């Protein structure tokens, strides 16, 4: 609904992705001197983080992102993150990429749901950006790019009304509707129930600008207060201490959007079939998607701005596993429930020759050095190209 | 006081949209109908009042041609007129009107996208029957479209466009009780929190304007000349419709209010919000002082749920129904 939702969705999901990758890379890294050629070191980790962040905050990409537009499907967005995650020497198998995307989306869903005010989604975004700046604190060039995006966020969103922020929030909640994947760290912290639904506390500080519930005031026709009564409920609310800062630098106060992962708290998901409304999910997967053409145009525009590095010369891609062992990763790939599949469905490539050529050119620029699928004889099939990457 | 009763299961979950539950009672047919928007579709359920027999129907948003992306419905509500009942759906593309059981679409009105500045969200929202003859629907540009509804058939026309609001309309409500003369038939509310009170007719007249105080008014009700408004800061305010005077202020909820409903025979007010609470209040008017009173009657915590719709199921307010974001059921309570 709101045409200003995409930058917030992209940046927050991107932020969560970086938290998770950083944690997994730290967990799997070996001290430099002891590492074999195919093992992760600290230097590799910093390089991967730098590469992804540089790609994410690419100027052309950000320009496309901030244009007013409707949100596209989960599948279209997932393709962008696929590309982003491969912006460096790191490689992820399908199962690990699926798990990564599950974690990212459930984390941001949680943050959106628990935001005290709709406007606080901006503070959550700033928390993610503050942490991203920390990841690349030693690289002034990239730091500049991130600050630029920060400024653009402030410029775009500072003047929006509470009503417009609520529309953004409602748009995000529709995007996340019916997702109930259980996340181990959320279950342990008791912020998620075993049925996949989040715990909504009825205590704590009220949002900034809201009064603690309980007071009823009655006025006469002169405007004088003539009566005060109180009512009580099970809720246990208090007045908030201060408001978070919406400036480039400042104390955000809100903890949502800060890094909840650490090396000692590994990230796991459980595939949840608990959602009874698989009807809507299944339908999305089987009905031919008539919007595919528009989505491909969107992706082409967005990805056209994404510069992806190809591993040079003698370097081989390093594989990152989101699971604890290779066997676990394989098992996850085999047992992922059909309804939770992010598979891009087979659709007809666009027929317009001019458009096809342009998309092929853009994708050609993004191509990573991997064998191309054999030409189908119908010319470059857009989807085949993307599937092959 | 109110016990939880058997829920009604829905075919899909409810979306986080204002006033996302509508109830139609058909006492003569021992039937109650419920509708809740899922997103690109709306669930319409008919439940026999003896508890046996439930039938489901899902209506889809009409995309109106070239679809850029899946658009969503913003609201669904039954409009009861003397001659007929219509089910009205509002979306990002326009307004769909159906026969009350959702079986046939009788009218489609496409929103004029050029009316809106580029980059701004375009949608219709806010639905109410007024003046025994009209259905009023709001838009994201602040306009209120007044549709003239014939007693039967599909010859529905736009009779007027009301242009008093400058922000997206959130809710519209018609007088549910006995309005003292000149106190208005209709109230419209917008995203900025401004309220307008109108008298309905061949030409609608603006009677009073209640200025915003910095908070969105997401839900509004009009009863016996009193406007009850629910706001984004969790407050409920009562105003005199004729003068716009503030008569009561309640710190009702800890988060954004999503729904209000009123039981016209008793003056019971129902409020539901993102804070998981549903409250029941009692409105009254002291005949000698003309003071408006409001007292708290009952609180219900719908655990781990952000309430998005709440409606009384009978005119005395002895039973009510609630929907929540991401929930595939309608909770029911009664006494």
PDB file of N, CA and C in Angstrom, chain B residues 5 10 12 28 33 66 80 90 94 99 138 144 149 158 180 200 219 221 238 250 252 256 261 283 298:
ATOM      1  N   UNK B   5     -16.471 -17.570  24.100  1.00  0.00           N
ATOM      2  CA  UNK B   5     -17.324 -18.587  23.474  1.00  0.00           C
ATOM      3  C   UNK B   5     -16.585 -19.229  22.310  1.00  0.00           C
ATOM      4  N   UNK B  10     -11.529 -19.199  10.292  1.00  0.00           N
ATOM      5  CA  UNK B  10     -11.525 -18.538   8.981  1.00  0.00           C
ATOM      6  C   UNK B  10     -10.638 -19.318   8.022  1.00  0.00           C
ATOM      7  N   UNK B  12      -8.490 -17.971   6.037  1.00  0.00           N
ATOM      8  CA  UNK B  12      -7.166 -17.365   6.018  1.00  0.00           C
ATOM      9  C   UNK B  12      -7.095 -16.311   7.114  1.00  0.00           C
ATOM     10  N   UNK B  28     -34.133 -12.390  11.619  1.00  0.00           N
ATOM     11  CA  UNK B  28     -35.248 -13.118  11.024  1.00  0.00           C
ATOM     12  C   UNK B  28     -34.809 -14.466  10.464  1.00  0.00           C
ATOM     13  N   UNK B  33     -23.506 -12.829  10.053  1.00  0.00           N
ATOM     14  CA  UNK B  33     -22.431 -12.875   9.060  1.00  0.00           C
ATOM     15  C   UNK B  33     -21.262 -12.028   9.530  1.00  0.00           C
ATOM     16  N   UNK B  66      -4.609  -3.631 -15.711  1.00  0.00           N
ATOM     17  CA  UNK B  66      -3.159  -3.838 -15.680  1.00  0.00           C
ATOM     18  C   UNK B  66      -2.645  -3.890 -14.244  1.00  0.00           C
ATOM     19  N   UNK B  80     -26.338  -1.210   5.785  1.00  0.00           N
ATOM     20  CA  UNK B  80     -27.750  -1.547   5.894  1.00  0.00           C
ATOM     21  C   UNK B  80     -28.585  -0.324   5.543  1.00  0.00           C
ATOM     22  N   UNK B  90     -13.378  -1.986  -0.059  1.00  0.00           N
ATOM     23  CA  UNK B  90     -12.532  -0.909  -0.568  1.00  0.00           C
ATOM     24  C   UNK B  90     -11.120  -1.458  -0.757  1.00  0.00           C
ATOM     25  N   UNK B  94     -10.105   0.519  -6.057  1.00  0.00           N
ATOM     26  CA  UNK B  94     -11.428   1.129  -6.108  1.00  0.00           C
ATOM     27  C   UNK B  94     -12.392   0.554  -5.097  1.00  0.00           C
ATOM     28  N   UNK B  99     -24.147  -7.797  -3.413  1.00  0.00           N
ATOM     29  CA  UNK B  99     -25.324  -8.176  -2.633  1.00  0.00           C
ATOM     30  C   UNK B  99     -24.814  -8.680  -1.289  1.00  0.00           C
ATOM     31  N   UNK B 138     -14.555   6.768   1.830  1.00  0.00           N
ATOM     32  CA  UNK B 138     -13.446   7.716   1.847  1.00  0.00           C
ATOM     33  C   UNK B 138     -12.300   7.287   0.947  1.00  0.00           C
ATOM     34  N   UNK B 144     -14.471  12.231   0.271  1.00  0.00           N
ATOM     35  CA  UNK B 144     -15.507  11.276   0.657  1.00  0.00           C
ATOM     36  C   UNK B 144     -16.484  11.203  -0.502  1.00  0.00           C
ATOM     37  N   UNK B 149     -27.849   5.090  -3.730  1.00  0.00           N
ATOM     38  CA  UNK B 149     -28.170   3.679  -3.934  1.00  0.00           C
ATOM     39  C   UNK B 149     -29.668   3.522  -4.191  1.00  0.00           C
ATOM     40  N   UNK B 158     -22.534   8.322  -8.347  1.00  0.00           N
ATOM     41  CA  UNK B 158     -21.886   9.191  -7.366  1.00  0.00           C
ATOM     42  C   UNK B 158     -22.705  10.465  -7.312  1.00  0.00           C
ATOM     43  N   UNK B 180     -30.330  14.343  18.458  1.00  0.00           N
ATOM     44  CA  UNK B 180     -31.089  15.576  18.724  1.00  0.00           C
ATOM     45  C   UNK B 180     -31.024  16.442  17.469  1.00  0.00           C
ATOM     46  N   UNK B 200     -26.859  14.532   6.254  1.00  0.00           N
ATOM     47  CA  UNK B 200     -26.965  13.834   4.970  1.00  0.00           C
ATOM     48  C   UNK B 200     -28.206  14.258   4.213  1.00  0.00           C
ATOM     49  N   UNK B 219     -10.639   5.225  14.266  1.00  0.00           N
ATOM     50  CA  UNK B 219     -11.975   4.658  14.308  1.00  0.00           C
ATOM     51  C   UNK B 219     -12.925   5.652  14.971  1.00  0.00           C
ATOM     52  N   UNK B 221     -17.308   6.652  15.990  1.00  0.00           N
ATOM     53  CA  UNK B 221     -18.696   6.229  16.110  1.00  0.00           C
ATOM     54  C   UNK B 221     -19.539   7.449  16.488  1.00  0.00           C
ATOM     55  N   UNK B 238     -14.553  11.719  23.606  1.00  0.00           N
ATOM     56  CA  UNK B 238     -15.980  11.916  23.300  1.00  0.00           C
ATOM     57  C   UNK B 238     -16.208  13.397  23.045  1.00  0.00           C
ATOM     58  N   UNK B 250     -10.275   9.592  27.593  1.00  0.00           N
ATOM     59  CA  UNK B 250      -9.935   8.351  28.301  1.00  0.00           C
ATOM     60  C   UNK B 250      -8.569   7.859  27.847  1.00  0.00           C
ATOM     61  N   UNK B 252      -7.209   5.013  27.296  1.00  0.00           N
ATOM     62  CA  UNK B 252      -7.836   3.691  27.233  1.00  0.00           C
ATOM     63  C   UNK B 252      -6.862   2.554  26.938  1.00  0.00           C
ATOM     64  N   UNK B 256      -1.863   1.852  19.693  1.00  0.00           N
ATOM     65  CA  UNK B 256      -2.766   2.361  18.678  1.00  0.00           C
ATOM     66  C   UNK B 256      -4.118   1.639  18.688  1.00  0.00           C
ATOM     67  N   UNK B 261     -16.690   0.101  18.425  1.00  0.00           N
ATOM     68  CA  UNK B 261     -18.062  -0.198  18.016  1.00  0.00           C
ATOM     69  C   UNK B 261     -18.998   0.245  19.130  1.00  0.00           C
ATOM     70  N   UNK B 283     -21.467   4.496  27.806  1.00  0.00           N
ATOM     71  CA  UNK B 283     -21.688   5.929  27.588  1.00  0.00           C
ATOM     72  C   UNK B 283     -23.074   6.293  28.103  1.00  0.00           C
ATOM     73  N   UNK B 298     -15.520  -3.500  31.400  1.00  0.00           N
ATOM     74  CA  UNK B 298     -14.903  -4.819  31.269  1.00  0.00           C
ATOM     75  C   UNK B 298     -13.636  -4.729  30.439  1.00  0.00           C
TER      76      UNK B 298
END
